[in-house]
PDB file of C-alpha atoms in Angstrom:
ATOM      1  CA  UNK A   1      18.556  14.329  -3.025  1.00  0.00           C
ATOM      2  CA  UNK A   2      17.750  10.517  -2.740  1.00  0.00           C
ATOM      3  CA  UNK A   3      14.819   9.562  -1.818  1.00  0.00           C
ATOM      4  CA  UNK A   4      13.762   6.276   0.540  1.00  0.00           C
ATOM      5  CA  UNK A   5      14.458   3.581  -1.548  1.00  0.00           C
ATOM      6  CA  UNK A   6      13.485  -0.418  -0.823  1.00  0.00           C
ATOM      7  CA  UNK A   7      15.343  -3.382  -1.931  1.00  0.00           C
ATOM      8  CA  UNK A   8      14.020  -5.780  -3.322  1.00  0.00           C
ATOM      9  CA  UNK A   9      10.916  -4.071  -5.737  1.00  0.00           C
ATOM     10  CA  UNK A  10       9.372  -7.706  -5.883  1.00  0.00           C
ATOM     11  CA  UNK A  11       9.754 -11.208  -4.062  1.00  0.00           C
ATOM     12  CA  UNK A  12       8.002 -14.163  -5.019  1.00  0.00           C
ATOM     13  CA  UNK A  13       9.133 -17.200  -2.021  1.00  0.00           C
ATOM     14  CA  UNK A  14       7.394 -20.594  -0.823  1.00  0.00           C
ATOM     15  CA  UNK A  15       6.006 -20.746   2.593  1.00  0.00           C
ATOM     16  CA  UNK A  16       8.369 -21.347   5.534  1.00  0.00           C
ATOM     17  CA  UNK A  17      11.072 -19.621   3.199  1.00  0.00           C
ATOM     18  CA  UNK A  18      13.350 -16.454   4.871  1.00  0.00           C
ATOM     19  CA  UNK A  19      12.994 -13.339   3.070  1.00  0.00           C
ATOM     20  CA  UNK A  20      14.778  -9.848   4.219  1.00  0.00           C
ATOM     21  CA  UNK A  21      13.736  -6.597   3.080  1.00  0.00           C
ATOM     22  CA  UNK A  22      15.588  -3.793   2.957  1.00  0.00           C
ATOM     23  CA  UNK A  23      15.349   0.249   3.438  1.00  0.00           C
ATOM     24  CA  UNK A  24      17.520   2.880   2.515  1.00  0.00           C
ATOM     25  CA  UNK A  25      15.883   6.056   4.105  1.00  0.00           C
ATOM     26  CA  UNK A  26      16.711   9.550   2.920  1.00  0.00           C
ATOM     27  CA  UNK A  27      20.226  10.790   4.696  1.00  0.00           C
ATOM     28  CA  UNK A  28      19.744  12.633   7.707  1.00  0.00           C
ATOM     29  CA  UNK A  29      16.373  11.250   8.712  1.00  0.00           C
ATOM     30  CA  UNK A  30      15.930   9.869  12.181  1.00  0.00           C
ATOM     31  CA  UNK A  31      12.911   8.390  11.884  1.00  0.00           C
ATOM     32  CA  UNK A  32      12.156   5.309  10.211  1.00  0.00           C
ATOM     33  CA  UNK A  33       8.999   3.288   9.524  1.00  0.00           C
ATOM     34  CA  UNK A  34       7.685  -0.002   8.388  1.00  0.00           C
ATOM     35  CA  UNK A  35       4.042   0.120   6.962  1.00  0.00           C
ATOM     36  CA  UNK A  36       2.563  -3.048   5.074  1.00  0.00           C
ATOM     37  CA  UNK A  37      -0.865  -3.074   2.592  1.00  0.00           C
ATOM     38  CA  UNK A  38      -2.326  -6.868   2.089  1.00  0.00           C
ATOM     39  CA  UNK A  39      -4.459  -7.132  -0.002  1.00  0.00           C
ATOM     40  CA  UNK A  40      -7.636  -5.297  -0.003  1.00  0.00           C
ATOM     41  CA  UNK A  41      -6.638  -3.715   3.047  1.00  0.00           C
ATOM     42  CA  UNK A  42      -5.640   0.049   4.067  1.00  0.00           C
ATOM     43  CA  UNK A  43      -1.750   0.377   5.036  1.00  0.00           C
ATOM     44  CA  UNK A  44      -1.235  -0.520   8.497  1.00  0.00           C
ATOM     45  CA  UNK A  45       1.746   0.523  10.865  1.00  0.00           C
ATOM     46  CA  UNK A  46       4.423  -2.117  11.574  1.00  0.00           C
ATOM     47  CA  UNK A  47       6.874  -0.172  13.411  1.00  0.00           C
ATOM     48  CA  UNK A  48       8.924   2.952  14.465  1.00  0.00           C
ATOM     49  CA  UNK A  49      12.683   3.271  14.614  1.00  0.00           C
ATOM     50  CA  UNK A  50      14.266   6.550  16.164  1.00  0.00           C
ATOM     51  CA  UNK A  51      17.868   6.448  14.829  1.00  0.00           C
ATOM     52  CA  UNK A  52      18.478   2.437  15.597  1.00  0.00           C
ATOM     53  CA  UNK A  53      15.971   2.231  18.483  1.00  0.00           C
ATOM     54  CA  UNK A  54      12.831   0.526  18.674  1.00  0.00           C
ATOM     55  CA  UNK A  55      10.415   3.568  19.369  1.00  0.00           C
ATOM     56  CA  UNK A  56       7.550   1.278  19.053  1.00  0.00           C
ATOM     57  CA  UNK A  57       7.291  -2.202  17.570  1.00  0.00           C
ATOM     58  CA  UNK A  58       2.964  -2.333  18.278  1.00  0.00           C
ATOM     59  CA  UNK A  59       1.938  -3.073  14.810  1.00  0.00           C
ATOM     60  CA  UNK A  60       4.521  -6.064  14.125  1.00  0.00           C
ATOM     61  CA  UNK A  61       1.657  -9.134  13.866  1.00  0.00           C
ATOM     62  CA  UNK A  62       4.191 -11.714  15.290  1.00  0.00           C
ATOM     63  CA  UNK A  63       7.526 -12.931  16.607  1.00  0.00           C
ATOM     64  CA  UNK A  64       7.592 -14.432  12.575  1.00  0.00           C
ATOM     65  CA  UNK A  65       9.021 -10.752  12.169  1.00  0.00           C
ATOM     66  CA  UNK A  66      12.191  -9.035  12.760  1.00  0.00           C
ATOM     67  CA  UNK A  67      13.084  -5.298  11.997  1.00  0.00           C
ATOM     68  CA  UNK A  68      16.705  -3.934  12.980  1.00  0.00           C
ATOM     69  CA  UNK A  69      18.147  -0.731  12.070  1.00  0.00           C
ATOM     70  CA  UNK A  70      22.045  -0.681  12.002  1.00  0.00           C
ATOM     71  CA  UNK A  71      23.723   2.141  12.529  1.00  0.00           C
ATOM     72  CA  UNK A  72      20.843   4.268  12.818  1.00  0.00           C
ATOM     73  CA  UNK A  73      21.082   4.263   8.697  1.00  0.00           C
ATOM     74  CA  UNK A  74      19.139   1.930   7.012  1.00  0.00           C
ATOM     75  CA  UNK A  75      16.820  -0.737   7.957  1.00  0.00           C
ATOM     76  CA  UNK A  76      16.261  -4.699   7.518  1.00  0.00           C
ATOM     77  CA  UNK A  77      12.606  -6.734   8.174  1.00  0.00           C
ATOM     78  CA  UNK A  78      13.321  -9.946   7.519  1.00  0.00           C
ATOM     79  CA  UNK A  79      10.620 -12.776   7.614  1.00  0.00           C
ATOM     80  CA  UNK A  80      11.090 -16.429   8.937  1.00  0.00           C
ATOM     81  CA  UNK A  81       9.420 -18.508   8.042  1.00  0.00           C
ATOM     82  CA  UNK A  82       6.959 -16.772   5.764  1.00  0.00           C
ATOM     83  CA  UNK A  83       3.217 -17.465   5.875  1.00  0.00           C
ATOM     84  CA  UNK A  84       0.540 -17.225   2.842  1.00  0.00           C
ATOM     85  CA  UNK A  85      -0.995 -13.937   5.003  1.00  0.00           C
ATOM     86  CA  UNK A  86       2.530 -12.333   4.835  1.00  0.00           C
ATOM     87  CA  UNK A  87       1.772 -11.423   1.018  1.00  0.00           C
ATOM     88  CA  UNK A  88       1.181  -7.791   0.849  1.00  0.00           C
ATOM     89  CA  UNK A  89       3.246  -4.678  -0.133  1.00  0.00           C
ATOM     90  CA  UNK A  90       5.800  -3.304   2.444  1.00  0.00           C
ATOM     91  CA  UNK A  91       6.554   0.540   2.773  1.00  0.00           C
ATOM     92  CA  UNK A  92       9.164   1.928   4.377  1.00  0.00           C
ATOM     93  CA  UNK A  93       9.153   5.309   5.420  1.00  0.00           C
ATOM     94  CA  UNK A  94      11.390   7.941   6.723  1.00  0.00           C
ATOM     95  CA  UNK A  95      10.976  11.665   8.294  1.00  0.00           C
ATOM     96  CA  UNK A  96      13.324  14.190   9.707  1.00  0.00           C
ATOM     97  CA  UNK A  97      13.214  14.578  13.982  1.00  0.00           C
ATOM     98  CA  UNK A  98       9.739  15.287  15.081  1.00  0.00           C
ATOM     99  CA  UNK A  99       8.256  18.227  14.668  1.00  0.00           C
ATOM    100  CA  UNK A 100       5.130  17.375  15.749  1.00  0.00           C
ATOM    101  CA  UNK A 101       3.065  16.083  12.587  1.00  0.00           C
ATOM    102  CA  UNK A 102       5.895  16.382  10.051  1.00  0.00           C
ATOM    103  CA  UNK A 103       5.389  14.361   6.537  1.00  0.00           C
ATOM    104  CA  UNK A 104       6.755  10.950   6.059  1.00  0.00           C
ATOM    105  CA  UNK A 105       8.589  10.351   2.777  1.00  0.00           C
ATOM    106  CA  UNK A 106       8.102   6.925   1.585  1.00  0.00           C
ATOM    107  CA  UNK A 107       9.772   4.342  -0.406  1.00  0.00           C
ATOM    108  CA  UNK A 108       8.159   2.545  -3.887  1.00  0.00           C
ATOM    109  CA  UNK A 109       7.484  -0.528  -1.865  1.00  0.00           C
ATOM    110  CA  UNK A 110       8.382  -4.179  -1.596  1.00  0.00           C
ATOM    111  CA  UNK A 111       6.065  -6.840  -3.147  1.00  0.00           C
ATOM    112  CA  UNK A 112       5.760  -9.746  -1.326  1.00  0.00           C
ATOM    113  CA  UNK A 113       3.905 -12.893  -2.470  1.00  0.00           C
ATOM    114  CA  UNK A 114       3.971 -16.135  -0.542  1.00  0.00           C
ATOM    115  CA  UNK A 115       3.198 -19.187  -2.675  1.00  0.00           C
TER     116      UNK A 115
ATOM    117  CA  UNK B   1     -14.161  -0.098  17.207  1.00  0.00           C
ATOM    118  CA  UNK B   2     -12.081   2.484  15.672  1.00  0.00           C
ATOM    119  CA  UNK B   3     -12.502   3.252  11.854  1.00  0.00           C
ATOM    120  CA  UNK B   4     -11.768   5.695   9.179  1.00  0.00           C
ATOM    121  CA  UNK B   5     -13.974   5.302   6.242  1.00  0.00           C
ATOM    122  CA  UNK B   6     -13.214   6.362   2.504  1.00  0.00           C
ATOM    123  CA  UNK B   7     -15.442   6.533  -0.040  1.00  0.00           C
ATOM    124  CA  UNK B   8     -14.944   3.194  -1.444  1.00  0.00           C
ATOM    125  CA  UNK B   9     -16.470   3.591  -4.642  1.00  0.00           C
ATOM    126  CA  UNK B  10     -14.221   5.301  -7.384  1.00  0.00           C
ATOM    127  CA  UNK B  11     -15.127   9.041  -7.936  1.00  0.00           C
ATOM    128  CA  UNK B  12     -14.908   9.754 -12.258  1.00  0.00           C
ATOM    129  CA  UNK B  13     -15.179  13.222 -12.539  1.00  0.00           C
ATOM    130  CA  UNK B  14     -14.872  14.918 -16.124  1.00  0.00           C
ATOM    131  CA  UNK B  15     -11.295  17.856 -16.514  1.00  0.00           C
ATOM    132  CA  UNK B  16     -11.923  20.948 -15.231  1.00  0.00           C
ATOM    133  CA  UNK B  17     -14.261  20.413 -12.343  1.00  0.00           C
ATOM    134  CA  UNK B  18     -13.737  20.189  -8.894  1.00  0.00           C
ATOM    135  CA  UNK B  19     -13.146  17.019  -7.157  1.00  0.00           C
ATOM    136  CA  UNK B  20     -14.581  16.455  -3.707  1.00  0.00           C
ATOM    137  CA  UNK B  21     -12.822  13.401  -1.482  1.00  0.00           C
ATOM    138  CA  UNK B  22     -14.198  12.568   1.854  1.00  0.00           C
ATOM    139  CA  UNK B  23     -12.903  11.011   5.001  1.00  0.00           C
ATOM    140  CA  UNK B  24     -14.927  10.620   7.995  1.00  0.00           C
ATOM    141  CA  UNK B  25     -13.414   8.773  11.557  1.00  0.00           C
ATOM    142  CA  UNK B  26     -14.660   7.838  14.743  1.00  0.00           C
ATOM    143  CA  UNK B  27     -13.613   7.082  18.475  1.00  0.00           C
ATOM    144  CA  UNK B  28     -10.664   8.837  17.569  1.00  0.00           C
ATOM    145  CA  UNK B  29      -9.410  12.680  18.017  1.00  0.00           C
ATOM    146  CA  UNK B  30      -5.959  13.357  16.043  1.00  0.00           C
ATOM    147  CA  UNK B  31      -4.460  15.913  16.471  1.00  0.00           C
ATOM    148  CA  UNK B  32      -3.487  16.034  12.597  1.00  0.00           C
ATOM    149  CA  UNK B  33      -4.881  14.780   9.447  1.00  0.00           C
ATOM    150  CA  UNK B  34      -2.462  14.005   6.430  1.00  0.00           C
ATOM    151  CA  UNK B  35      -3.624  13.378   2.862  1.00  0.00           C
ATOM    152  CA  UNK B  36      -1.560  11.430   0.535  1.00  0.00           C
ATOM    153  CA  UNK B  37      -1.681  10.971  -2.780  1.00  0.00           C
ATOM    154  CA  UNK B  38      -0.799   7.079  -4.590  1.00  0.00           C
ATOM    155  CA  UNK B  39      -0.057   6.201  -8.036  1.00  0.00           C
ATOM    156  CA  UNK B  40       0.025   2.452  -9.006  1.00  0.00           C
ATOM    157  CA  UNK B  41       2.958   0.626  -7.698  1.00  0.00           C
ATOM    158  CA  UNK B  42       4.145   3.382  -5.923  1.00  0.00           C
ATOM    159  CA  UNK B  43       4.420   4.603  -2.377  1.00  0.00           C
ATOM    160  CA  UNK B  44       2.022   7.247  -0.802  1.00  0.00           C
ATOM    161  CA  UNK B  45       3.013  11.099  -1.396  1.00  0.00           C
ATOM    162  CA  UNK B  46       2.259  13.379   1.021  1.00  0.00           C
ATOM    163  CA  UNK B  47       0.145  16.580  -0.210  1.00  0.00           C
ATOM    164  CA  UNK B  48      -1.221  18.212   2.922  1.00  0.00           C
ATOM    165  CA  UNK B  49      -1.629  18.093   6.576  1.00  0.00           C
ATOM    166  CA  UNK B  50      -4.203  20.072   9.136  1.00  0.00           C
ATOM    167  CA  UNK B  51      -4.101  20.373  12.796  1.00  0.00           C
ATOM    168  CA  UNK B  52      -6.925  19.714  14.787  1.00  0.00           C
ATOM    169  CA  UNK B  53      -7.151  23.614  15.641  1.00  0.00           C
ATOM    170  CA  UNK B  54      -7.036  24.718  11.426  1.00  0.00           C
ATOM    171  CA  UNK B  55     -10.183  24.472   9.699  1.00  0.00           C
ATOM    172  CA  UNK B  56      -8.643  24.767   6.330  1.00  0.00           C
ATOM    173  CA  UNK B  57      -5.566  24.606   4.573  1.00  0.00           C
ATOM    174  CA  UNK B  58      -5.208  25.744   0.794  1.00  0.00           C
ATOM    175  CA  UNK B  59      -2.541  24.552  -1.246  1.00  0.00           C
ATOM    176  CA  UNK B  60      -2.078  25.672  -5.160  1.00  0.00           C
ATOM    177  CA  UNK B  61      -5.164  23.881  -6.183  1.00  0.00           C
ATOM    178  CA  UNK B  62      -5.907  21.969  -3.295  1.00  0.00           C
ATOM    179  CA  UNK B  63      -7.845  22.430  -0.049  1.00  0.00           C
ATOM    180  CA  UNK B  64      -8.504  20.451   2.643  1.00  0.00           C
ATOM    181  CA  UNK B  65     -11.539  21.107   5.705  1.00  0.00           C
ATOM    182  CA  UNK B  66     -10.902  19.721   9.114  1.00  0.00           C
ATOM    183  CA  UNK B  67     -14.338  19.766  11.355  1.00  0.00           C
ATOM    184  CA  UNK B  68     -13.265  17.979  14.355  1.00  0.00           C
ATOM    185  CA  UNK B  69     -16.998  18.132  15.704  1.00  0.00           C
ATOM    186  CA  UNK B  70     -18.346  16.227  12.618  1.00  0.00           C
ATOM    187  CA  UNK B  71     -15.282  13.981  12.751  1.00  0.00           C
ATOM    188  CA  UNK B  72     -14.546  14.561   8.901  1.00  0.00           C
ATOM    189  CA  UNK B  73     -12.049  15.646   6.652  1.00  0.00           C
ATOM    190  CA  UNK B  74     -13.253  17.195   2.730  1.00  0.00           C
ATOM    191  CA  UNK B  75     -10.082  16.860   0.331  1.00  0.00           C
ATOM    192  CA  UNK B  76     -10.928  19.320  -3.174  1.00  0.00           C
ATOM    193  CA  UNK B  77      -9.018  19.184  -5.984  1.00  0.00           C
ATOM    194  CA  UNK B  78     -10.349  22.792  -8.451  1.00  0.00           C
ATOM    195  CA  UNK B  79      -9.672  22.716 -11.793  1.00  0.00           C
ATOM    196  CA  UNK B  80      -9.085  18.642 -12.326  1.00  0.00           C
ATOM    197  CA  UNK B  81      -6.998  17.730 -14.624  1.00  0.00           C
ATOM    198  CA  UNK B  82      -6.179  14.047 -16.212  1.00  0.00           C
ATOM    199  CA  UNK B  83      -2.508  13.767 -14.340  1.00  0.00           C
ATOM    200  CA  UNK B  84      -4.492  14.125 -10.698  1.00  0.00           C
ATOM    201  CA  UNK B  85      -5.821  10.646 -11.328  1.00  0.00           C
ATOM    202  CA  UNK B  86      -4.743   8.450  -8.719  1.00  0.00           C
ATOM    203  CA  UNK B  87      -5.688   6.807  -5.114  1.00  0.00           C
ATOM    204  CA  UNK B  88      -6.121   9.534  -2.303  1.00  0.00           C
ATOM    205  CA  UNK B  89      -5.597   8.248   1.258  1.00  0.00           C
ATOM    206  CA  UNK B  90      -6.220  10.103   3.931  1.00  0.00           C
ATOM    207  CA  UNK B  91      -4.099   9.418   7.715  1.00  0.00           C
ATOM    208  CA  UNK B  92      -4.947  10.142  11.221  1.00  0.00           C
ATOM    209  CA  UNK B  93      -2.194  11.230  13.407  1.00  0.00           C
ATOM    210  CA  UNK B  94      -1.644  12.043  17.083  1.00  0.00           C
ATOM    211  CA  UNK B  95      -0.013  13.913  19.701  1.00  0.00           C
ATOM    212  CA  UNK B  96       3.708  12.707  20.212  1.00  0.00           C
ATOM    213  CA  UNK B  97       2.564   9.932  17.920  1.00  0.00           C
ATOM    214  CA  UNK B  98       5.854  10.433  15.587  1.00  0.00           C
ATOM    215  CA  UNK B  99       4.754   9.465  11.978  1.00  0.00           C
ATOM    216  CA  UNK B 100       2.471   6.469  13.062  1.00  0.00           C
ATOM    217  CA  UNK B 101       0.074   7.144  10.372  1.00  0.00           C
ATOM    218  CA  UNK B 102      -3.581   5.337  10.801  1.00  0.00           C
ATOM    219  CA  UNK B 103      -4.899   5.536   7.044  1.00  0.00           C
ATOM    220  CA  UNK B 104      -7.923   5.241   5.263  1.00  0.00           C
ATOM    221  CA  UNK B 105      -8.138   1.987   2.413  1.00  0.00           C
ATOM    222  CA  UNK B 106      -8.489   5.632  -0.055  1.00  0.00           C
ATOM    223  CA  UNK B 107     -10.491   6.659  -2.699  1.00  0.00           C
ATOM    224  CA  UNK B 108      -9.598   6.330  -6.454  1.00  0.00           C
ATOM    225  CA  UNK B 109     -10.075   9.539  -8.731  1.00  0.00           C
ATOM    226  CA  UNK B 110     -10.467   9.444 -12.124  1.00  0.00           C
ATOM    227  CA  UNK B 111     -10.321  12.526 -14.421  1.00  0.00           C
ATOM    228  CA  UNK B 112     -11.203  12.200 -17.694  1.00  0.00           C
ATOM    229  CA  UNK B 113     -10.421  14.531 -20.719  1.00  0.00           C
TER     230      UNK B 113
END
């Protein structure tokens, strides 16, 4: 079975540059989740999807950032314009319907790095 | 303000013994603690979780204490060995909180031969 799996593994783009990432979650799984670790920091949440709702959308730092979930399958958070503090790495995570404290599965990670 | 606090420092331990990770909170009360494991440039595995009403919960060579009085979580690893090397985070979780995992910044464990 597949795991969660994040496109791209690395970006490198100049400031008030667009980047989208992208998250494959494993088949199945209704929840979805955006976490992001800058530097020196713990991993914070970003935000919840329950198939393609918004469950909650409390950690997201600013209207800079856009997360949609088509289909209910896999996800998009795409950044416009980027800012220097955007650099950090962004997991994606997914978990079966709750069941009360369940694990999340998560992807390798994006890399982001604003220049 | 809220906080969960990691031993910062890295803990080298030599094979064979048993590793001790802690995690202490406050001004919060999950209702589950997770503990993840993270190897470099990868993404967070989960190992074990607790509930608020478990004290401990023993997996092959792990084992993880819950005192929800003393607002701290112990994370053991017996018998070390070099391959459990890695960052250990540990996350808070709530009731009807879905996956929104509050984590720790983690500890790093070395093991060395």
């Amino acid at each position: 079975e597949a795991g969660v799996t994040q496109f791209p593994s690395h970006s490198v783009i100049e400031k008030g540059q667009t980047v989208t990432l992208r998250c494959d979650p494993i088949s199945g799984h209704d929840n979805l989740y955006w976490y992001r670790r800058v530097m020196g920091k713990e991993i914070k949440f970003l935000l919840h999807f329950v198939k393609e709702s918004k469950q909650d959308e409390s950690g997201m730092p600013n209207n800079r950032f856009l997360a949609e979930r088509t289909g209910g399958t896999y996800s998009t958070l795409k950044v416009q314009p980027a800012e220097l503090e955007d650099s950090g790495v962004y997991f994606c995570a997914s978990s079966p319907a709750y069941r009360g404290g369940t694990e999340a599965f998560f992807g390798q990670g994006t890399r982001l790095t604003v220049v | 303000s809220q906080k969960i606090e990691q031993n910062s420092e890295a803990l080298n331990i030599q094979e064979g013994k048993t590793a001790t990770l802690t995690c202490n909170y406050t001004n919060y009360s999950p209702a589950y603690l997770q503990w993840y494991r993270q190897d470099p440039g990868r993404g967070p595995v989960f190992l074990l979780l607790i509930r608020e009403n478990e004290k401990e919960k023993r997996k092959e060579r792990l084992k993880v204490t819950f005192d929800t009085t003393l607002k701290q979580s112990l994370f053991h690893i017996t018998a070390s060995q070099p391959a459990d090397s890695a960052t250990y985070l540990c996350a808070l979780l709530f009731s009807g909180g879905y996956n929104k995992l509050i984590f720790g910044a983690g500890t790093r464990l070395a093991v060395h031969p």
